[in-house]
PDB file of C-alpha atoms and ligand atoms in Angstrom:
ATOM      1  CA  UNK Q 733       0.000   0.000   0.000  1.00  0.00           C
ATOM      2  CA  UNK Q 734       1.391   3.284  -1.113  1.00  0.00           C
ATOM      3  CA  UNK Q 735       0.063   5.473   1.522  1.00  0.00           C
ATOM      4  CA  UNK Q 736       1.915   7.069   4.253  1.00  0.00           C
ATOM      5  CA  UNK Q 737      -0.508   9.874   3.528  1.00  0.00           C
ATOM      6  CA  UNK Q 738      -3.693   7.870   3.218  1.00  0.00           C
ATOM      7  CA  UNK Q 739      -4.946   5.633   5.969  1.00  0.00           C
ATOM      8  CA  UNK Q 740      -6.471   2.464   4.508  1.00  0.00           C
ATOM      9  CA  UNK Q 741     -10.138   1.716   5.090  1.00  0.00           C
ATOM     10  CA  UNK Q 742     -11.859  -1.674   4.986  1.00  0.00           C
ATOM     11  CA  UNK Q 743     -15.645  -1.488   5.154  1.00  0.00           C
ATOM     12  CA  UNK Q 744     -17.971  -4.485   5.318  1.00  0.00           C
ATOM     13  CA  UNK Q 745     -21.366  -4.144   3.670  1.00  0.00           C
ATOM     14  CA  UNK Q 746     -23.654  -6.802   5.122  1.00  0.00           C
ATOM     15  CA  UNK Q 747     -26.496  -5.792   2.777  1.00  0.00           C
ATOM     16  CA  UNK Q 748     -29.774  -7.456   3.872  1.00  0.00           C
ATOM     17  CA  UNK Q 749     -27.980 -10.214   5.775  1.00  0.00           C
ATOM     18  CA  UNK Q 750     -27.055 -10.977   9.334  1.00  0.00           C
ATOM     19  CA  UNK Q 751     -28.809 -11.303  12.646  1.00  0.00           C
ATOM     20  CA  UNK Q 752     -28.193 -10.512  16.292  1.00  0.00           C
ATOM     21  CA  UNK Q 753     -26.062 -13.630  16.737  1.00  0.00           C
ATOM     22  CA  UNK Q 754     -23.786 -12.598  13.862  1.00  0.00           C
ATOM     23  CA  UNK Q 755     -23.470  -9.052  15.198  1.00  0.00           C
ATOM     24  CA  UNK Q 756     -22.567 -10.336  18.647  1.00  0.00           C
ATOM     25  CA  UNK Q 757     -20.107 -12.847  17.254  1.00  0.00           C
ATOM     26  CA  UNK Q 758     -18.307 -10.113  15.269  1.00  0.00           C
ATOM     27  CA  UNK Q 759     -18.192  -7.834  18.298  1.00  0.00           C
ATOM     28  CA  UNK Q 760     -16.629 -10.604  20.374  1.00  0.00           C
ATOM     29  CA  UNK Q 761     -14.277 -11.833  17.675  1.00  0.00           C
ATOM     30  CA  UNK Q 762     -12.862  -8.362  17.016  1.00  0.00           C
ATOM     31  CA  UNK Q 763     -12.061  -7.814  20.693  1.00  0.00           C
ATOM     32  CA  UNK Q 764      -8.320  -7.617  21.152  1.00  0.00           C
ATOM     33  CA  UNK Q 765      -7.519  -7.618  17.413  1.00  0.00           C
ATOM     34  CA  UNK Q 766      -4.783  -5.149  16.564  1.00  0.00           C
ATOM     35  CA  UNK Q 767      -5.603  -3.361  13.352  1.00  0.00           C
ATOM     36  CA  UNK Q 768      -4.032  -0.075  14.306  1.00  0.00           C
ATOM     37  CA  UNK Q 769      -3.057   1.065  10.833  1.00  0.00           C
ATOM     38  CA  UNK Q 770      -6.475   0.968   9.175  1.00  0.00           C
ATOM     39  CA  UNK Q 771     -10.050   2.052   9.774  1.00  0.00           C
ATOM     40  CA  UNK Q 772     -12.406  -0.927   9.894  1.00  0.00           C
ATOM     41  CA  UNK Q 773     -16.123  -0.237   9.388  1.00  0.00           C
ATOM     42  CA  UNK Q 774     -19.054  -2.641   9.575  1.00  0.00           C
ATOM     43  CA  UNK Q 775     -22.319  -1.671   7.874  1.00  0.00           C
ATOM     44  CA  UNK Q 776     -25.157  -3.972   8.986  1.00  0.00           C
ATOM     45  CA  UNK Q 777     -28.879  -3.490   8.312  1.00  0.00           C
ATOM     46  CA  UNK Q 778     -30.465  -0.646  10.350  1.00  0.00           C
ATOM     47  CA  UNK Q 779     -31.920  -3.106  12.858  1.00  0.00           C
ATOM     48  CA  UNK Q 780     -28.431  -4.195  13.946  1.00  0.00           C
ATOM     49  CA  UNK Q 781     -26.770  -0.782  14.165  1.00  0.00           C
ATOM     50  CA  UNK Q 782     -27.237  -0.749  17.919  1.00  0.00           C
ATOM     51  CA  UNK Q 783     -25.907  -4.273  18.327  1.00  0.00           C
ATOM     52  CA  UNK Q 784     -22.421  -3.710  16.940  1.00  0.00           C
ATOM     53  CA  UNK Q 785     -19.921  -1.724  18.910  1.00  0.00           C
ATOM     54  CA  UNK Q 786     -16.194  -1.993  19.316  1.00  0.00           C
ATOM     55  CA  UNK Q 787     -12.939  -0.174  19.905  1.00  0.00           C
ATOM     56  CA  UNK Q 788     -11.561  -1.960  16.855  1.00  0.00           C
ATOM     57  CA  UNK Q 789     -14.196  -1.038  14.256  1.00  0.00           C
ATOM     58  CA  UNK Q 790     -16.680   1.738  13.525  1.00  0.00           C
ATOM     59  CA  UNK Q 791     -20.247   1.232  12.399  1.00  0.00           C
ATOM     60  CA  UNK Q 792     -22.056   2.527   9.334  1.00  0.00           C
ATOM     61  CA  UNK Q 793     -25.504   2.400   7.743  1.00  0.00           C
ATOM     62  CA  UNK Q 794     -26.235   1.308   4.172  1.00  0.00           C
ATOM     63  CA  UNK Q 795     -28.418   4.247   3.180  1.00  0.00           C
ATOM     64  CA  UNK Q 796     -30.221   7.194   4.782  1.00  0.00           C
ATOM     65  CA  UNK Q 797     -33.075   9.558   4.103  1.00  0.00           C
ATOM     66  CA  UNK Q 798     -32.299  12.883   2.500  1.00  0.00           C
ATOM     67  CA  UNK Q 799     -34.798  14.449   4.968  1.00  0.00           C
ATOM     68  CA  UNK Q 800     -34.271  15.351   8.622  1.00  0.00           C
ATOM     69  CA  UNK Q 801     -37.657  14.065   9.858  1.00  0.00           C
ATOM     70  CA  UNK Q 802     -41.358  14.115   9.067  1.00  0.00           C
ATOM     71  CA  UNK Q 803     -43.906  12.184   7.040  1.00  0.00           C
ATOM     72  CA  UNK Q 804     -41.586   9.790   5.191  1.00  0.00           C
ATOM     73  CA  UNK Q 805     -42.835   6.328   6.045  1.00  0.00           C
ATOM     74  CA  UNK Q 806     -40.134   3.714   6.226  1.00  0.00           C
ATOM     75  CA  UNK Q 807     -37.248   6.154   6.048  1.00  0.00           C
ATOM     76  CA  UNK Q 808     -34.422   6.591   8.565  1.00  0.00           C
ATOM     77  CA  UNK Q 809     -32.762   9.980   9.044  1.00  0.00           C
ATOM     78  CA  UNK Q 810     -29.073  10.716   9.513  1.00  0.00           C
ATOM     79  CA  UNK Q 811     -29.819  11.958  13.029  1.00  0.00           C
ATOM     80  CA  UNK Q 812     -31.363   8.588  13.890  1.00  0.00           C
ATOM     81  CA  UNK Q 813     -28.381   6.768  12.398  1.00  0.00           C
ATOM     82  CA  UNK Q 814     -25.995   8.904  14.407  1.00  0.00           C
ATOM     83  CA  UNK Q 815     -27.978   8.260  17.574  1.00  0.00           C
ATOM     84  CA  UNK Q 816     -27.268   4.542  17.070  1.00  0.00           C
ATOM     85  CA  UNK Q 817     -23.547   5.287  17.300  1.00  0.00           C
ATOM     86  CA  UNK Q 818     -22.873   4.992  13.585  1.00  0.00           C
ATOM     87  CA  UNK Q 819     -20.325   7.263  11.932  1.00  0.00           C
ATOM     88  CA  UNK Q 820     -20.593   6.296   8.258  1.00  0.00           C
ATOM     89  CA  UNK Q 821     -23.270   5.813   5.603  1.00  0.00           C
ATOM     90  CA  UNK Q 822     -22.836   3.904   2.341  1.00  0.00           C
ATOM     91  CA  UNK Q 823     -24.488   5.919  -0.427  1.00  0.00           C
ATOM     92  CA  UNK Q 824     -24.994   5.341  -4.127  1.00  0.00           C
ATOM     93  CA  UNK Q 825     -24.559   1.589  -3.961  1.00  0.00           C
ATOM     94  CA  UNK Q 826     -25.411   0.099  -7.338  1.00  0.00           C
ATOM     95  CA  UNK Q 827     -28.059  -2.151  -5.782  1.00  0.00           C
ATOM     96  CA  UNK Q 828     -29.937   0.922  -4.552  1.00  0.00           C
ATOM     97  CA  UNK Q 829     -29.370   2.769  -7.808  1.00  0.00           C
ATOM     98  CA  UNK Q 830     -31.095  -0.199  -9.490  1.00  0.00           C
ATOM     99  CA  UNK Q 831     -33.635  -1.506  -6.944  1.00  0.00           C
ATOM    100  CA  UNK Q 832     -34.735   1.884  -5.577  1.00  0.00           C
ATOM    101  CA  UNK Q 833     -33.988   3.856  -8.731  1.00  0.00           C
ATOM    102  CA  UNK Q 834     -31.719   6.242  -6.821  1.00  0.00           C
ATOM    103  CA  UNK Q 835     -30.459   8.970  -9.147  1.00  0.00           C
ATOM    104  CA  UNK Q 836     -27.200  10.870  -8.948  1.00  0.00           C
ATOM    105  CA  UNK Q 837     -29.223  13.893  -7.809  1.00  0.00           C
ATOM    106  CA  UNK Q 838     -30.915  12.016  -4.966  1.00  0.00           C
ATOM    107  CA  UNK Q 839     -27.603  10.517  -3.879  1.00  0.00           C
ATOM    108  CA  UNK Q 840     -26.109  14.017  -3.810  1.00  0.00           C
ATOM    109  CA  UNK Q 841     -28.904  15.141  -1.459  1.00  0.00           C
ATOM    110  CA  UNK Q 842     -28.270  12.166   0.807  1.00  0.00           C
ATOM    111  CA  UNK Q 843     -24.556  12.989   0.867  1.00  0.00           C
ATOM    112  CA  UNK Q 844     -25.489  16.509   1.939  1.00  0.00           C
ATOM    113  CA  UNK Q 845     -27.781  15.179   4.695  1.00  0.00           C
ATOM    114  CA  UNK Q 846     -24.972  12.959   6.050  1.00  0.00           C
ATOM    115  CA  UNK Q 847     -22.419  15.728   6.064  1.00  0.00           C
ATOM    116  CA  UNK Q 848     -24.818  18.043   7.850  1.00  0.00           C
ATOM    117  CA  UNK Q 849     -25.145  15.470  10.632  1.00  0.00           C
ATOM    118  CA  UNK Q 850     -21.372  14.883  10.817  1.00  0.00           C
ATOM    119  CA  UNK Q 851     -21.584  11.403   9.310  1.00  0.00           C
ATOM    120  CA  UNK Q 852     -19.028  10.315   6.709  1.00  0.00           C
ATOM    121  CA  UNK Q 853     -20.543   9.238   3.380  1.00  0.00           C
ATOM    122  CA  UNK Q 854     -18.971   6.283   1.595  1.00  0.00           C
ATOM    123  CA  UNK Q 855     -19.937   7.299  -1.922  1.00  0.00           C
ATOM    124  CA  UNK Q 856     -20.129   4.380  -4.355  1.00  0.00           C
ATOM    125  CA  UNK Q 857     -19.716   4.774  -8.087  1.00  0.00           C
ATOM    126  CA  UNK Q 858     -19.267   2.140 -10.749  1.00  0.00           C
ATOM    127  CA  UNK Q 859     -20.229   1.018 -14.207  1.00  0.00           C
ATOM    128  CA  UNK Q 860     -22.090  -1.911 -15.720  1.00  0.00           C
ATOM    129  CA  UNK Q 861     -20.347  -4.188 -18.197  1.00  0.00           C
ATOM    130  CA  UNK Q 862     -22.446  -2.578 -20.906  1.00  0.00           C
ATOM    131  CA  UNK Q 863     -21.091   0.879 -20.074  1.00  0.00           C
ATOM    132  CA  UNK Q 864     -17.514  -0.406 -19.874  1.00  0.00           C
ATOM    133  CA  UNK Q 865     -17.779  -2.127 -23.236  1.00  0.00           C
ATOM    134  CA  UNK Q 866     -19.387   0.916 -24.867  1.00  0.00           C
ATOM    135  CA  UNK Q 867     -16.231   2.934 -24.264  1.00  0.00           C
ATOM    136  CA  UNK Q 868     -18.146   5.377 -22.032  1.00  0.00           C
ATOM    137  CA  UNK Q 869     -16.550   4.202 -18.773  1.00  0.00           C
ATOM    138  CA  UNK Q 870     -14.765   7.406 -17.814  1.00  0.00           C
ATOM    139  CA  UNK Q 871     -17.569   9.738 -18.919  1.00  0.00           C
ATOM    140  CA  UNK Q 872     -20.034   7.681 -16.913  1.00  0.00           C
ATOM    141  CA  UNK Q 873     -17.964   7.758 -13.719  1.00  0.00           C
ATOM    142  CA  UNK Q 874     -17.240  11.446 -14.183  1.00  0.00           C
ATOM    143  CA  UNK Q 875     -20.977  12.168 -14.336  1.00  0.00           C
ATOM    144  CA  UNK Q 876     -21.660  10.133 -11.170  1.00  0.00           C
ATOM    145  CA  UNK Q 877     -18.995  12.047  -9.291  1.00  0.00           C
ATOM    146  CA  UNK Q 878     -19.541  15.489 -10.763  1.00  0.00           C
ATOM    147  CA  UNK Q 879     -23.210  15.672  -9.750  1.00  0.00           C
ATOM    148  CA  UNK Q 880     -22.154  15.167  -6.120  1.00  0.00           C
ATOM    149  CA  UNK Q 881     -19.204  17.581  -6.323  1.00  0.00           C
ATOM    150  CA  UNK Q 882     -21.461  20.259  -7.782  1.00  0.00           C
ATOM    151  CA  UNK Q 883     -24.098  19.713  -5.092  1.00  0.00           C
ATOM    152  CA  UNK Q 884     -21.961  19.623  -1.925  1.00  0.00           C
ATOM    153  CA  UNK Q 885     -18.749  21.311  -3.109  1.00  0.00           C
ATOM    154  CA  UNK Q 886     -15.274  19.835  -3.335  1.00  0.00           C
ATOM    155  CA  UNK Q 887     -14.403  20.920   0.231  1.00  0.00           C
ATOM    156  CA  UNK Q 888     -16.916  18.378   1.535  1.00  0.00           C
ATOM    157  CA  UNK Q 889     -14.775  15.610   0.084  1.00  0.00           C
ATOM    158  CA  UNK Q 890     -12.379  16.149   2.992  1.00  0.00           C
ATOM    159  CA  UNK Q 891     -14.914  14.197   5.022  1.00  0.00           C
ATOM    160  CA  UNK Q 892     -15.832  11.525   2.531  1.00  0.00           C
ATOM    161  CA  UNK Q 893     -14.722   8.133   1.308  1.00  0.00           C
ATOM    162  CA  UNK Q 894     -15.208   7.004  -2.295  1.00  0.00           C
ATOM    163  CA  UNK Q 895     -15.750   3.399  -3.329  1.00  0.00           C
ATOM    164  CA  UNK Q 896     -15.261   2.275  -6.910  1.00  0.00           C
ATOM    165  CA  UNK Q 897     -17.457  -0.760  -7.459  1.00  0.00           C
ATOM    166  CA  UNK Q 898     -17.765  -2.079 -10.996  1.00  0.00           C
ATOM    167  CA  UNK Q 899     -21.256  -3.595 -11.105  1.00  0.00           C
ATOM    168  CA  UNK Q 900     -20.045  -6.575 -13.128  1.00  0.00           C
ATOM    169  CA  UNK Q 901     -17.741  -7.528 -10.238  1.00  0.00           C
ATOM    170  CA  UNK Q 902     -20.288  -7.301  -7.396  1.00  0.00           C
ATOM    171  CA  UNK Q 903     -21.269 -10.663  -6.013  1.00  0.00           C
ATOM    172  CA  UNK Q 904     -20.264 -12.347  -9.261  1.00  0.00           C
ATOM    173  CA  UNK Q 905     -16.887 -13.728  -8.252  1.00  0.00           C
ATOM    174  CA  UNK Q 906     -15.444 -11.656 -11.120  1.00  0.00           C
ATOM    175  CA  UNK Q 907     -12.943  -9.204  -9.707  1.00  0.00           C
ATOM    176  CA  UNK Q 908     -11.479  -6.258 -11.567  1.00  0.00           C
ATOM    177  CA  UNK Q 909      -7.818  -7.005 -12.141  1.00  0.00           C
ATOM    178  CA  UNK Q 910      -5.478  -4.940  -9.980  1.00  0.00           C
ATOM    179  CA  UNK Q 911      -4.533  -3.024 -13.141  1.00  0.00           C
ATOM    180  CA  UNK Q 912      -8.185  -2.323 -14.025  1.00  0.00           C
ATOM    181  CA  UNK Q 913      -8.850  -1.113 -10.478  1.00  0.00           C
ATOM    182  CA  UNK Q 914      -5.731   1.063 -10.431  1.00  0.00           C
ATOM    183  CA  UNK Q 915      -6.618   2.612 -13.795  1.00  0.00           C
ATOM    184  CA  UNK Q 916     -10.022   3.758 -12.544  1.00  0.00           C
ATOM    185  CA  UNK Q 917      -8.796   4.812  -9.091  1.00  0.00           C
ATOM    186  CA  UNK Q 918      -6.095   6.968 -10.706  1.00  0.00           C
ATOM    187  CA  UNK Q 919      -8.755   8.469 -12.961  1.00  0.00           C
ATOM    188  CA  UNK Q 920     -10.978   9.331  -9.980  1.00  0.00           C
ATOM    189  CA  UNK Q 921      -8.087  10.915  -8.125  1.00  0.00           C
ATOM    190  CA  UNK Q 922      -7.041  12.912 -11.187  1.00  0.00           C
ATOM    191  CA  UNK Q 923     -10.615  14.122 -11.610  1.00  0.00           C
ATOM    192  CA  UNK Q 924     -10.746  15.348  -7.996  1.00  0.00           C
ATOM    193  CA  UNK Q 925      -7.319  16.931  -8.430  1.00  0.00           C
ATOM    194  CA  UNK Q 926      -8.754  19.305 -10.996  1.00  0.00           C
ATOM    195  CA  UNK Q 927     -10.833  20.820  -8.184  1.00  0.00           C
ATOM    196  CA  UNK Q 928      -8.482  20.430  -5.216  1.00  0.00           C
ATOM    197  CA  UNK Q 929      -5.110  18.721  -5.220  1.00  0.00           C
ATOM    198  CA  UNK Q 930      -4.769  18.191  -1.463  1.00  0.00           C
ATOM    199  CA  UNK Q 931      -8.228  16.677  -1.128  1.00  0.00           C
ATOM    200  CA  UNK Q 932      -7.554  14.363  -4.060  1.00  0.00           C
ATOM    201  CA  UNK Q 933      -4.296  13.194  -2.486  1.00  0.00           C
ATOM    202  CA  UNK Q 934      -5.852  12.562   0.906  1.00  0.00           C
ATOM    203  CA  UNK Q 935      -9.186  10.941   0.125  1.00  0.00           C
ATOM    204  CA  UNK Q 936      -9.491   7.168   0.549  1.00  0.00           C
ATOM    205  CA  UNK Q 937     -10.701   5.469  -2.639  1.00  0.00           C
ATOM    206  CA  UNK Q 938     -11.831   1.912  -1.918  1.00  0.00           C
ATOM    207  CA  UNK Q 939     -12.274  -0.902  -4.396  1.00  0.00           C
ATOM    208  CA  UNK Q 940     -15.353  -3.112  -4.136  1.00  0.00           C
ATOM    209  CA  UNK Q 941     -16.449  -6.165  -6.096  1.00  0.00           C
ATOM    210  CA  UNK Q 942     -15.683  -9.752  -5.079  1.00  0.00           C
ATOM    211  CA  UNK Q 943     -12.807  -8.854  -2.765  1.00  0.00           C
ATOM    212  CA  UNK Q 944     -11.691 -11.952  -0.863  1.00  0.00           C
ATOM    213  CA  UNK Q 945      -8.913 -12.925   1.486  1.00  0.00           C
ATOM    214  CA  UNK Q 946      -7.068 -14.371  -1.483  1.00  0.00           C
ATOM    215  CA  UNK Q 947      -7.074 -11.295  -3.743  1.00  0.00           C
ATOM    216  CA  UNK Q 948      -7.116  -8.423  -1.233  1.00  0.00           C
ATOM    217  CA  UNK Q 949      -3.379  -7.946  -0.908  1.00  0.00           C
ATOM    218  CA  UNK Q 950      -2.786  -7.563  -4.615  1.00  0.00           C
ATOM    219  CA  UNK Q 951      -5.684  -5.124  -5.053  1.00  0.00           C
ATOM    220  CA  UNK Q 952      -4.731  -3.061  -2.003  1.00  0.00           C
ATOM    221  CA  UNK Q 953      -1.129  -3.021  -3.194  1.00  0.00           C
ATOM    222  CA  UNK Q 954      -2.075  -0.714  -6.058  1.00  0.00           C
ATOM    223  CA  UNK Q 955      -0.938   2.859  -5.669  1.00  0.00           C
ATOM    224  CA  UNK Q 956      -4.397   4.458  -5.666  1.00  0.00           C
ATOM    225  CA  UNK Q 957      -6.371   1.659  -3.995  1.00  0.00           C
ATOM    226  CA  UNK Q 958      -6.761   2.591  -0.349  1.00  0.00           C
ATOM    227  CA  UNK Q 959      -8.702  -0.405   0.889  1.00  0.00           C
ATOM    228  CA  UNK Q 960     -11.979  -2.112   0.064  1.00  0.00           C
ATOM    229  CA  UNK Q 961     -15.744  -2.217   0.376  1.00  0.00           C
ATOM    230  CA  UNK Q 962     -16.526  -5.846   1.033  1.00  0.00           C
ATOM    231  CA  UNK Q 963     -19.887  -7.544   0.510  1.00  0.00           C
ATOM    232  CA  UNK Q 964     -20.150 -11.333   0.750  1.00  0.00           C
ATOM    233  CA  UNK Q 965     -16.768 -11.837   2.374  1.00  0.00           C
ATOM    234  CA  UNK Q 966     -17.650  -9.430   5.201  1.00  0.00           C
ATOM    235  CA  UNK Q 967     -20.169 -11.916   6.588  1.00  0.00           C
ATOM    236  CA  UNK Q 968     -17.479 -14.457   7.482  1.00  0.00           C
ATOM    237  CA  UNK Q 969     -15.300 -13.251  10.306  1.00  0.00           C
ATOM    238  CA  UNK Q 970     -12.090 -15.102   9.393  1.00  0.00           C
ATOM    239  CA  UNK Q 971     -12.313 -14.071   5.759  1.00  0.00           C
ATOM    240  CA  UNK Q 972     -13.049 -10.457   6.648  1.00  0.00           C
ATOM    241  CA  UNK Q 973     -10.190 -10.404   9.148  1.00  0.00           C
ATOM    242  CA  UNK Q 974      -7.796 -11.693   6.481  1.00  0.00           C
ATOM    243  CA  UNK Q 975      -8.903  -8.822   4.222  1.00  0.00           C
ATOM    244  CA  UNK Q 976      -8.406  -6.313   7.058  1.00  0.00           C
ATOM    245  CA  UNK Q 977      -4.949  -7.711   7.729  1.00  0.00           C
ATOM    246  CA  UNK Q 978      -4.061  -7.366   4.047  1.00  0.00           C
ATOM    247  CA  UNK Q 979      -4.755  -3.623   4.323  1.00  0.00           C
ATOM    248  CA  UNK Q 980      -3.130  -3.235   7.713  1.00  0.00           C
TER     249      UNK Q 980
HETATM  250  P1  LIG B1814     -19.211  -8.308  -3.030  1.00  0.00           P
HETATM  251  O1  LIG B1814     -20.036  -6.964  -2.841  1.00  0.00           O
HETATM  252  O2  LIG B1814     -17.926  -8.152  -2.225  1.00  0.00           O
HETATM  253  O3  LIG B1814     -20.089  -9.397  -2.505  1.00  0.00           O
HETATM  254  O4  LIG B1814     -18.911  -8.441  -4.477  1.00  0.00           O
HETATM  255  C1  LIG B1814     -19.407  -5.709  -2.773  1.00  0.00           C
HETATM  256  C2  LIG B1814     -20.440  -4.632  -2.544  1.00  0.00           C
HETATM  257  O5  LIG B1814     -21.532  -4.705  -3.120  1.00  0.00           O
HETATM  258  O6  LIG B1814     -20.199  -3.682  -1.775  1.00  0.00           O
END
């Protein structure tokens, strides 16, 4: 890992998985682990936010409402998330962009809501295979990022994490090669650099998409890959720990 400057981050996205027993087993299993050189984050479903707590890892939600409160049945505000002890929120995950039709504009509003509450957004961007093969990869990612930059301002990216997650690699067992990941991460950093060099240098850009214990080290060894956003492999403690150790 390149970064003296950038502290690696490994975030686990449990998606709609897990139960109280799993949350308690992770809390216990992480006790006494020394992962001093990275930030570890676990993002369970809302119902388990209160059940995970540790000196070793932080906790995050998987989405939030763009509103503070009010008549929004089923929604959970950033204030409520914070009150559960969470510090992060995953936003713009491709599953929500697809299943809940979340647009770049809506995601930008959610980023704003998080920042207002002092929560750190983990902003996910990433392309489908169709987009990659059409030759529009970089334009597509630029659009996803630019809408958020224009809405919250580049200064807000001091308090954000970005995750590059190619959709074709999520839950498929297909991983971007380290070179493919590095190419896109360098592109994202260069794009941010146009607005603010220091912020671009300091922001953690995570790779997500079928990261496992066996491929983490090589991916995280790339110059602009500052850790990972882990789905399936974050549900198995030993596997997730191996990934954390690869970043540490
Ligand atoms: P995966 O998911 O690690 O299971 O591919 C990654 C993600 O969706 O964040």
